[in-house]
Amino acid sequence: MNLAQGIISGDRHSLARAITVVENNAPEGFVLLDELHHRVGRAFRVGITGPPGVGKSSLVDEIAVRLRGQNATVGIVAVDPSSAFTGGALLGDRIRMQKIGLDEGVFIRSMASRGALGGLACTAFEVCDLFDAFGKDYVIVETVGVGQSEVDVARTVDLTLVVLSPESGDSIQAMKSGLMEVADILVVNKADRPGADRLEVELRGALEMGRRHGCDVPQVLKTTATDGQGIETLVVEVHAALKKMEADGSLLKRRRENLEAKLREALRARLEEFFWEDERFTNEFKARIVEVLDGRKSPYRLVDEMAATAFGRK
Amino acid sequence: MNLAQGIISGDRHSLARAITVVENNAPEGFVLLDELHHRVGRAFRVGITGPPGVGKSSLVDEIAVRLRGQNATVGIVAVDPSSAFTGGALLGDRIRMQKIGLDEGVFIRSMASRGALGGLACTAFEVCDLFDAFGKDYVIVETVGVGQSEVDVARTVDLTLVVLSPESGDSIQAMKSGLMEVADILVVNKADRPGADRLEVELRGALEMGRRHGCDVPQVLKTTATDGQGIETLVVEVHAALKKMEADGSLLKRRRENLEAKLREALRARLEEFFWEDERFTNEFKARIVEVLDGRKSPYRLVDEMAATAFGRK
């Protein structure tokens, strides 16, 4: 049984191996994703992002438990660009698996990379495709908002929840950082802590301004992941939002935009691969780097000429 | 007078405008860098990185003051991938300019970007080229270590200082994160604070292990940027290290490696530009995205076919 067959037949070991292949950017990954493409498009993809420490993981786990209660299956991709620093990804995985991972209907996978964030989002997209082809009803992509990553990851999902907490500092910061712009639903987690009401009021105030300028503004919902408060409502609202998007065509529109971004990213990588695969180009590159080192040619002109050669322009 | 002439003649306004052109990735930037290439290669490029809050900016300012005392001119590029969040870059610039910026021999420029870190390092390299062509004796690239960025930036400089402080948490963390691997000199800043001696001992202990395994290990120096303690020695050691690298050929070797990394990055960008500049390809891309949307073709295969067309392979 090959990996594609394994995934289609619902074999968890095949799924785990397939994710590793895709993460390692191995050529078989390309073949596999190509084989599975006709099975992709059924799962709802939900992104969950926010600053560190707002309780995203607990929230994701609670959402997964609720979805399982409705017999929906769930795949979780946890993207943490900083965890290569702390080794947190693996440890976190192990702890979380104890809680929900023994349930056959949930599959958690952490991804940490010291590489470019763009590459990480690209891989997250592909892992979502694998979960989708495997037959998961929901794929949750959890990521830490550290600037560009939340925007990149929002481009891989159907709907994005932005999570804040009273302790995550000011809502102003979140607004400045572009986190608000990617939010379809705003979640005030740790709603039992002091300051939660004030944060909610601030967020609603800011959104009101947007509404007056004719913008579509996200809902604000309060949760306390640790005791399950508000999670039921959140899951209902997420489902309702996705159904509405499905009905009014905006889901298709967003998926089309996401796909286009993904294609552009993949094309960039592929063009580069094609260049370095070709001995003629790599030999020319090695030979001509001397021209730059001895000052005969600027790096900018050399690169221009090499790219022109590759495209058959000269 | 065009920008290149302006820079060669030492006009600060031309330099400032040129940096903006290069930062904006404008086509004139390419022409400009090409024109200036023959003037590049004289400046020593020093990278200064470390976790947030260790006092890198104060240290850079103190180093700049000492270098000015020796009549050397200094360009400072402050790269802060996170400052787009806080708007800190501009504010910081203004405060710092009050201290050393009025000196004609020092030029500070902050760069913040929400884009890919790789792109930021690429631009930093180009801004260094501008400072170099302008005639600066030293170019200091200051960056916040947040994972990949310090490695990227180390690839743009001749020598890297990694700065830690007693409060920056454990040295173990720094070692895990790959920060130590890029260090040519380790600086324990805030040496007047409790824990500085312990940090120094820990670092030396860790380095001793490396030395026993036959690795070249960095020096450890202590500074207190706020009262200038240890800065003089640091500047002397930086100069000595650069002179030694110049004499034993390792400076040339490192510049060659840095240049190769830069060429690879620039080539990637150029190949992509060539693709999207060509109407035949963009039209084909727009037309064929439908094949993916309606499930006839996987995104992976489409991208493969488009890249093959661009390279004239089919």
XYZ file of C-alpha atoms in Angstrom:
628
model
C 0.000 0.000 0.000
C 1.531 3.339 -0.965
C 1.114 6.497 1.092
C -1.716 7.924 -1.026
C -3.726 4.707 -0.717
C -2.962 4.614 3.001
C -4.275 8.129 3.498
C -7.414 7.527 1.449
C -8.131 4.365 3.448
C -7.781 6.328 6.704
C -4.522 4.842 7.956
C -3.045 7.129 10.635
C 0.501 5.854 10.207
C 0.394 6.693 6.504
C -0.837 10.182 7.382
C 1.979 10.688 9.891
C 4.583 9.498 7.400
C 3.084 11.623 4.624
C 3.314 14.746 6.797
C 6.990 14.068 7.423
C 7.613 13.633 3.698
C 5.875 16.946 2.940
C 7.644 18.754 5.789
C 11.016 17.581 4.514
C 10.172 18.982 1.108
C 11.014 15.609 -0.453
C 10.196 15.047 -4.153
C 7.816 12.203 -3.217
C 5.792 14.814 -1.349
C 5.021 16.542 -4.609
C 3.891 13.299 -6.235
C 1.783 12.421 -3.191
C 0.022 15.780 -3.001
C -0.630 15.574 -6.723
C -2.203 12.107 -6.339
C -4.393 13.262 -3.471
C -5.523 16.538 -5.010
C -8.895 15.206 -6.206
C -9.736 14.388 -2.559
C -9.038 17.929 -1.329
C -11.651 20.618 -0.723
C -14.109 19.069 1.703
C -12.626 20.056 5.069
C -13.259 23.399 6.729
C -9.949 25.058 7.539
C -9.906 27.295 10.595
C -6.897 29.397 11.609
C -6.321 30.370 15.236
C -3.722 33.017 15.965
C -2.797 35.598 18.585
C 0.065 36.761 20.771
C 1.995 34.253 22.925
C 0.336 33.331 26.227
C -3.312 34.029 25.437
C -4.219 30.349 25.743
C -4.499 29.387 22.086
C -3.530 25.746 22.600
C -6.072 25.196 25.376
C -8.697 26.882 23.246
C -7.881 24.692 20.250
C -8.097 21.583 22.442
C -11.506 22.645 23.814
C -12.792 23.374 20.322
C -11.558 19.966 19.179
C -13.360 18.266 22.085
C -16.638 20.051 21.179
C -16.295 19.181 17.488
C -15.669 15.545 18.427
C -18.842 15.699 20.502
C -20.653 16.434 17.233
C -18.888 13.469 15.634
C -16.746 15.712 13.435
C -13.139 14.614 12.943
C -10.334 17.094 13.526
C -6.779 17.622 12.347
C -4.604 20.145 14.179
C -1.501 21.786 12.733
C 0.369 23.792 15.360
C 2.788 26.215 13.737
C 5.249 27.852 16.081
C 8.073 29.730 14.386
C 9.748 30.368 17.739
C 9.636 26.885 19.166
C 12.852 25.844 17.482
C 14.318 28.134 20.140
C 12.812 26.386 23.116
C 12.097 22.892 21.901
C 8.555 23.676 23.021
C 6.854 22.128 20.018
C 7.668 18.526 20.807
C 7.062 18.798 24.515
C 3.739 20.547 23.934
C 2.715 17.831 21.520
C 3.317 15.142 24.054
C 1.336 16.883 26.776
C -1.555 17.618 24.463
C -1.670 14.119 23.070
C -2.432 12.886 26.587
C -5.592 14.940 26.627
C -7.128 14.617 23.188
C -4.610 12.676 21.155
C -5.763 9.244 22.268
C -9.030 9.938 20.509
C -8.720 8.363 17.056
C -10.740 11.231 15.603
C -8.108 13.849 16.437
C -4.676 14.157 14.892
C -2.183 16.756 16.166
C 1.006 17.744 14.451
C 3.413 20.480 15.483
C 5.610 22.246 12.999
C 8.612 24.305 13.959
C 11.100 25.656 11.536
C 14.057 27.947 11.683
C 13.549 28.604 8.001
C 11.592 31.385 6.348
C 8.084 31.979 7.643
C 6.804 31.962 4.088
C 8.068 28.415 3.706
C 6.363 27.434 6.930
C 2.991 28.743 5.726
C 3.518 26.933 2.436
C 4.139 23.650 4.263
C 1.168 24.283 6.579
C -1.014 24.589 3.481
C 0.234 21.229 2.223
C -0.283 19.532 5.592
C -3.862 20.882 5.555
C -4.275 19.267 2.131
C -3.140 15.944 3.626
C -5.601 16.188 6.540
C -8.312 17.170 4.068
C -7.589 14.219 1.778
C -7.467 11.936 4.841
C -11.099 12.927 5.423
C -10.891 15.261 8.415
C -14.015 17.429 8.709
C -12.096 20.284 10.325
C -8.473 21.275 10.049
C -7.333 23.759 12.682
C -4.144 25.697 12.028
C -2.825 27.177 15.245
C -0.067 29.760 14.995
C 1.706 32.319 17.159
C 1.291 35.817 15.840
C 4.794 37.227 15.464
C 4.355 39.653 12.622
C 4.128 38.181 9.181
C 3.231 34.627 10.164
C -0.389 35.267 11.062
C -0.982 36.939 7.715
C 0.699 34.083 5.864
C -1.275 31.477 7.764
C -4.546 33.365 7.238
C -3.911 32.808 3.539
C -4.073 29.056 4.038
C -7.447 28.874 5.846
C -11.158 29.536 5.295
C -11.736 31.447 8.522
C -9.414 33.054 11.063
C -9.955 33.470 14.809
C -7.733 36.019 16.496
C -7.366 35.322 20.215
C -6.492 38.001 22.759
C -6.496 37.922 26.547
C -6.657 40.644 29.199
C -2.993 39.959 29.929
C -1.873 40.059 26.328
C -1.440 43.799 26.709
C -3.318 46.459 24.910
C -5.766 45.858 22.131
C -4.156 48.856 20.433
C -1.011 46.805 19.900
C -3.027 44.034 18.278
C -4.659 46.552 15.988
C -1.362 48.112 15.019
C 0.241 44.792 14.303
C -2.212 43.831 11.575
C -3.639 41.024 13.681
C -7.110 42.576 13.555
C -7.093 42.756 9.779
C -6.992 38.997 9.398
C -9.678 38.313 12.045
C -13.046 36.879 11.042
C -13.918 36.307 14.696
C -12.207 37.963 17.667
C -11.967 35.854 20.806
C -11.332 37.354 24.238
C -9.975 34.324 26.096
C -9.318 34.156 29.861
C -12.621 36.018 30.175
C -12.646 35.300 33.926
C -9.564 37.459 34.469
C -9.695 41.137 35.452
C -9.686 43.418 32.447
C -11.606 41.072 30.138
C -14.649 43.347 30.028
C -12.516 46.388 29.377
C -10.700 44.593 26.536
C -14.039 43.593 25.024
C -15.285 47.194 25.212
C -12.088 48.506 23.620
C -12.299 45.994 20.804
C -15.975 46.740 20.145
C -15.177 50.453 20.143
C -12.428 50.007 17.592
C -14.654 47.817 15.449
C -17.456 50.362 15.602
C -15.169 52.851 13.885
C -14.520 50.321 11.148
C -18.235 49.638 10.781
C -18.949 53.339 10.334
C -16.407 53.349 7.520
C -18.398 50.596 5.847
C -16.020 47.726 6.663
C -17.165 44.205 7.460
C -16.184 43.776 11.086
C -15.595 40.562 13.029
C -17.740 39.352 15.928
C -16.285 39.514 19.437
C -16.804 36.430 21.623
C -15.615 35.713 25.156
C -14.243 32.350 26.289
C -12.512 30.771 29.259
C -10.747 27.770 27.800
C -9.749 26.408 31.216
C -13.360 25.806 32.352
C -14.987 25.580 28.936
C -17.022 28.805 29.278
C -18.153 30.183 25.925
C -16.587 27.411 23.839
C -19.927 25.912 22.835
C -21.091 29.300 21.510
C -17.762 29.848 19.752
C -18.014 26.498 17.954
C -21.605 27.252 16.924
C -20.589 30.678 15.581
C -17.610 29.276 13.683
C -19.845 26.701 12.047
C -22.490 29.312 11.231
C -19.904 31.654 9.720
C -18.505 28.887 7.514
C -22.006 27.851 6.371
C -22.820 31.474 5.554
C -19.579 31.799 3.563
C -20.402 28.595 1.742
C -23.881 29.873 0.858
C -22.933 33.372 -0.314
C -19.920 32.303 -2.364
C -17.340 34.025 -0.184
C -15.811 30.687 0.862
C -15.082 29.840 -2.761
C -13.713 33.336 -3.333
C -11.373 33.091 -0.356
C -10.197 29.615 -1.315
C -9.445 30.914 -4.783
C -7.375 33.779 -3.354
C -5.565 31.409 -0.994
C -4.847 29.042 -3.843
C -3.455 31.847 -5.963
C -1.104 32.935 -3.146
C -0.045 29.313 -2.683
C 0.606 28.892 -6.412
C 2.754 32.019 -6.509
C 4.791 30.768 -3.547
C 5.167 27.282 -5.024
C 6.146 28.719 -8.389
C 8.892 30.796 -6.778
C 10.319 27.660 -5.162
C 9.972 25.618 -8.352
C 11.744 28.169 -10.559
C 14.641 28.156 -8.137
C 14.731 24.336 -8.054
C 14.733 24.161 -11.844
C 17.699 26.502 -11.929
C 19.826 24.600 -9.425
C 18.892 21.203 -10.885
C 20.454 22.162 -14.191
C 24.194 21.506 -14.323
C 24.703 24.034 -17.096
C 23.468 26.796 -14.784
C 25.235 25.642 -11.641
C 28.521 25.339 -13.533
C 28.102 28.778 -15.051
C 27.262 30.176 -11.618
C 30.398 28.675 -10.065
C 32.583 29.859 -12.947
C 31.243 33.404 -13.051
C 31.183 34.169 -9.320
C 34.881 35.038 -9.814
C 33.869 37.933 -12.063
C 32.096 39.451 -9.069
C 34.862 38.670 -6.589
C 37.521 40.374 -8.676
C 35.258 43.396 -9.249
C 34.707 42.947 -13.001
C 30.966 42.544 -12.538
C 28.461 43.539 -9.860
C 26.434 40.754 -8.202
C 23.303 42.493 -9.459
C 24.356 42.304 -13.106
C 25.571 38.710 -12.813
C 22.239 37.589 -11.357
C 20.397 39.433 -14.081
C 22.416 37.729 -16.800
C 22.071 34.285 -15.222
C 18.303 34.633 -14.912
C 18.104 35.776 -18.538
C 20.063 32.701 -19.629
C 17.751 30.416 -17.658
C 14.698 31.954 -19.317
C 16.311 31.583 -22.744
C 16.339 35.347 -23.185
C 19.822 35.539 -24.553
C 24.300 64.971 -10.140
C 22.888 61.478 -10.082
C 22.690 59.334 -6.950
C 25.832 57.333 -7.697
C 27.881 60.496 -8.203
C 26.339 61.961 -5.071
C 27.350 58.968 -3.001
C 30.876 58.873 -4.395
C 31.299 62.571 -3.642
C 30.156 61.973 -0.049
C 26.763 63.699 -0.181
C 24.647 62.535 2.785
C 21.352 63.427 1.134
C 22.211 61.254 -1.856
C 23.059 58.402 0.524
C 19.747 58.760 2.370
C 17.793 58.810 -0.893
C 19.759 55.848 -2.258
C 18.939 53.780 0.826
C 15.241 54.498 0.331
C 15.453 53.471 -3.319
C 17.162 50.199 -2.371
C 14.728 49.523 0.498
C 11.782 49.982 -1.838
C 13.284 47.428 -4.168
C 12.971 49.917 -7.033
C 14.580 49.071 -10.408
C 16.809 52.163 -10.119
C 18.261 50.533 -7.005
C 19.643 47.736 -9.129
C 21.249 50.176 -11.564
C 22.681 52.225 -8.710
C 24.204 49.238 -6.884
C 25.670 48.073 -10.162
C 27.252 51.492 -10.800
C 28.721 51.583 -7.298
C 30.018 48.026 -7.215
C 33.617 48.943 -8.055
C 33.694 51.128 -4.906
C 32.572 48.284 -2.619
C 34.868 46.128 -0.462
C 36.837 48.596 1.616
C 34.616 48.897 4.718
C 34.746 46.451 7.611
C 31.254 45.101 8.259
C 30.451 44.176 11.834
C 27.204 42.499 12.899
C 25.819 42.952 16.405
C 22.999 40.671 17.485
C 21.424 39.239 20.618
C 18.106 38.866 22.427
C 15.880 41.932 22.997
C 16.821 44.084 25.988
C 20.511 43.291 26.319
C 21.477 46.846 25.394
C 22.603 46.366 21.804
C 21.725 49.895 20.686
C 23.630 51.555 23.535
C 26.578 49.306 22.827
C 26.524 50.174 19.120
C 26.398 53.870 19.976
C 29.370 53.549 22.345
C 31.356 51.610 19.759
C 30.550 54.282 17.161
C 31.757 57.024 19.527
C 35.065 55.158 20.102
C 35.576 54.548 16.379
C 34.931 58.236 15.703
C 37.586 59.011 18.321
C 40.016 57.149 16.047
C 38.784 59.228 13.100
C 37.054 56.233 11.501
C 33.685 56.929 9.856
C 30.708 54.738 10.728
C 27.465 53.651 9.080
C 24.826 51.931 11.230
C 22.042 49.737 9.872
C 19.553 48.792 12.597
C 17.435 45.844 11.505
C 14.455 45.114 13.703
C 11.981 42.634 12.274
C 9.589 43.229 15.157
C 9.562 47.002 15.188
C 6.834 47.227 12.562
C 4.707 46.059 15.516
C 5.592 48.862 17.841
C 6.754 51.655 15.584
C 9.913 51.502 17.670
C 12.305 51.860 14.762
C 11.527 55.461 13.909
C 11.282 56.636 17.476
C 14.554 54.914 18.360
C 16.235 56.542 15.384
C 15.232 59.980 16.500
C 16.463 59.471 20.051
C 19.760 58.013 18.884
C 20.339 60.730 16.328
C 20.383 63.234 19.196
C 23.386 61.485 20.692
C 25.624 60.547 17.803
C 23.685 61.490 14.687
C 24.738 65.123 14.648
C 28.272 63.939 14.021
C 28.783 64.074 10.232
C 30.922 60.930 10.449
C 28.047 58.736 11.628
C 25.013 57.751 9.607
C 22.198 55.704 11.206
C 19.388 54.027 9.332
C 16.714 51.759 10.777
C 15.015 49.113 8.734
C 11.800 47.436 9.740
C 9.831 45.159 7.535
C 6.839 42.948 7.908
C 8.102 40.963 4.950
C 10.204 37.854 4.914
C 13.325 37.959 7.067
C 15.352 36.682 4.127
C 14.343 39.778 2.175
C 15.365 41.987 5.070
C 18.849 40.465 5.222
C 19.128 40.876 1.455
C 18.276 44.576 1.736
C 20.640 44.986 4.693
C 23.438 43.620 2.502
C 22.621 46.189 -0.173
C 22.481 49.055 2.331
C 25.930 47.939 3.578
C 27.138 48.156 -0.024
C 25.857 51.747 -0.176
C 27.628 52.718 3.071
C 30.754 50.991 1.802
C 30.672 52.824 -1.539
C 29.997 56.084 0.332
C 33.362 55.528 1.996
C 32.443 54.518 5.547
C 35.324 52.747 7.301
C 32.999 50.642 9.441
C 29.453 49.472 8.768
C 27.662 48.140 11.833
C 24.596 45.968 11.272
C 22.541 45.754 14.455
C 19.778 43.168 14.596
C 17.485 41.535 17.139
C 18.019 37.819 17.347
C 14.638 36.208 16.760
C 15.616 32.896 15.238
C 16.578 32.985 11.615
C 17.401 36.671 11.336
C 20.712 36.603 13.196
C 21.947 33.804 10.949
C 20.825 35.678 7.836
C 22.461 38.877 8.993
C 25.682 37.072 9.957
C 25.873 36.172 6.271
C 26.103 39.840 5.345
C 29.013 40.837 7.626
C 32.720 40.155 8.176
C 32.508 39.628 11.942
C 29.601 39.018 14.328
C 29.315 40.067 17.972
C 26.657 38.261 19.971
C 25.547 40.293 22.971
C 24.020 38.750 26.101
C 23.210 40.256 29.479
C 22.694 38.734 32.939
C 18.988 39.480 32.549
C 18.664 37.983 29.083
C 18.005 34.634 30.723
C 20.124 31.569 30.508
C 23.122 31.178 28.298
C 21.786 27.694 27.552
C 18.912 29.269 25.641
C 21.366 31.287 23.561
C 23.330 28.162 22.779
C 20.242 26.220 21.800
C 18.988 28.950 19.549
C 21.994 28.924 17.285
C 23.054 32.386 18.435
C 26.394 31.048 19.658
C 27.186 29.473 16.321
C 27.350 32.807 14.541
C 29.428 34.535 17.252
C 32.978 35.618 16.524
C 33.080 37.570 19.787
C 30.715 37.083 22.728
C 29.874 40.207 24.706
C 28.447 40.084 28.227
C 26.868 43.538 28.454
C 25.435 45.101 31.635
C 28.497 43.633 33.342
C 27.742 45.708 36.466
C 24.534 43.781 37.121
C 24.297 40.743 39.404
C 24.830 37.495 37.568
C 27.289 38.890 35.005
C 30.179 36.858 36.415
C 28.113 33.703 36.526
C 27.032 34.224 32.894
C 30.663 34.715 31.874
C 31.674 31.499 33.670
C 28.839 29.553 32.035
C 29.762 30.824 28.602
C 33.449 30.038 29.085
C 32.516 26.560 30.315
C 30.400 25.900 27.254
C 33.121 27.213 24.969
C 35.721 25.017 26.677
C 33.734 21.970 25.556
C 33.811 23.273 22.001
C 37.539 23.919 22.220
C 38.168 20.347 23.367
C 36.300 19.174 20.282
C 38.723 21.178 18.173
C 36.354 24.040 17.319
C 37.453 27.638 16.963
C 35.723 29.376 19.850
C 34.888 33.055 20.256
C 36.404 35.357 22.873
C 34.217 36.475 25.781
C 34.391 40.168 26.704
C 32.505 42.128 29.362
C 31.085 45.613 28.801
C 28.827 48.126 30.527
C 27.551 50.294 27.699
C 25.921 52.797 30.053
C 29.216 53.910 31.629
C 31.548 52.898 28.811
C 33.321 50.133 30.777
C 35.088 47.627 28.526
C 34.120 49.354 25.260
C 37.656 50.493 24.506
C 38.935 46.906 24.851
C 36.051 45.598 22.743
C 36.832 48.034 19.921
C 40.523 47.088 20.052
C 39.652 43.375 19.925
C 37.222 43.836 17.036
C 39.869 45.680 15.063
C 42.514 43.060 15.902
C 40.205 40.209 14.868
C 39.438 41.888 11.540
C 43.128 42.557 10.871
C 43.944 38.937 11.674
C 41.201 37.735 9.296
C 42.564 40.052 6.632
C 46.072 38.675 7.087
C 45.239 34.951 7.152
C 42.798 35.036 4.243
C 39.714 34.174 6.286
C 38.187 37.598 5.632
C 38.277 36.983 1.896
C 36.893 33.476 2.408
C 33.984 34.750 4.487
C 33.210 37.548 2.038
C 33.164 35.013 -0.744
C 30.699 32.796 1.185
C 28.539 35.806 2.023
C 28.558 36.888 -1.586
C 27.522 33.446 -2.747
C 24.582 33.399 -0.320
C 23.614 36.871 -1.491
C 23.814 35.826 -5.151
C 21.583 32.818 -4.508
C 18.999 34.992 -2.774
C 19.125 37.649 -5.505
C 18.842 35.010 -8.211
C 15.717 33.572 -6.577
C 14.110 37.025 -6.608
C 15.219 37.734 -10.178
C 13.872 34.454 -11.576
C 10.517 35.261 -10.031
C 10.563 38.802 -11.413
C 11.413 37.535 -14.900
C 8.416 35.208 -14.735
C 5.882 37.825 -13.665
C 7.282 40.449 -16.056
C 6.447 38.247 -19.017
C 2.862 38.645 -20.217
C 2.853 35.218 -21.844
C 3.416 33.600 -18.459
C 1.069 35.789 -16.446
C -1.710 35.226 -18.963
C -1.126 31.485 -18.948
C -1.118 31.537 -15.137
C -4.451 33.369 -14.993
C -5.999 31.085 -17.605
C -4.824 27.842 -16.058
C -5.623 28.533 -12.406
C -9.150 27.359 -13.322
C -7.804 23.877 -14.019
C -6.776 23.687 -10.362
C -9.989 25.211 -9.031
C -12.194 22.715 -10.839
C -10.000 19.808 -9.718
C -8.610 18.835 -13.149
C -5.048 19.562 -12.081
C -3.231 19.773 -8.759
C -1.510 23.047 -7.876
C 1.744 21.101 -7.665
C 1.522 19.867 -11.249
C 0.437 23.243 -12.606
C 3.398 24.970 -11.003
C 5.721 22.312 -12.361
C 4.405 22.773 -15.884
C 4.542 26.570 -15.699
C 8.151 26.526 -14.458
C 9.087 24.103 -17.254
C 7.541 26.455 -19.828
C 9.471 29.406 -18.417
C 12.733 27.490 -18.664
C 11.927 26.450 -22.225
C 11.863 22.787 -21.190
C 8.734 21.896 -23.119
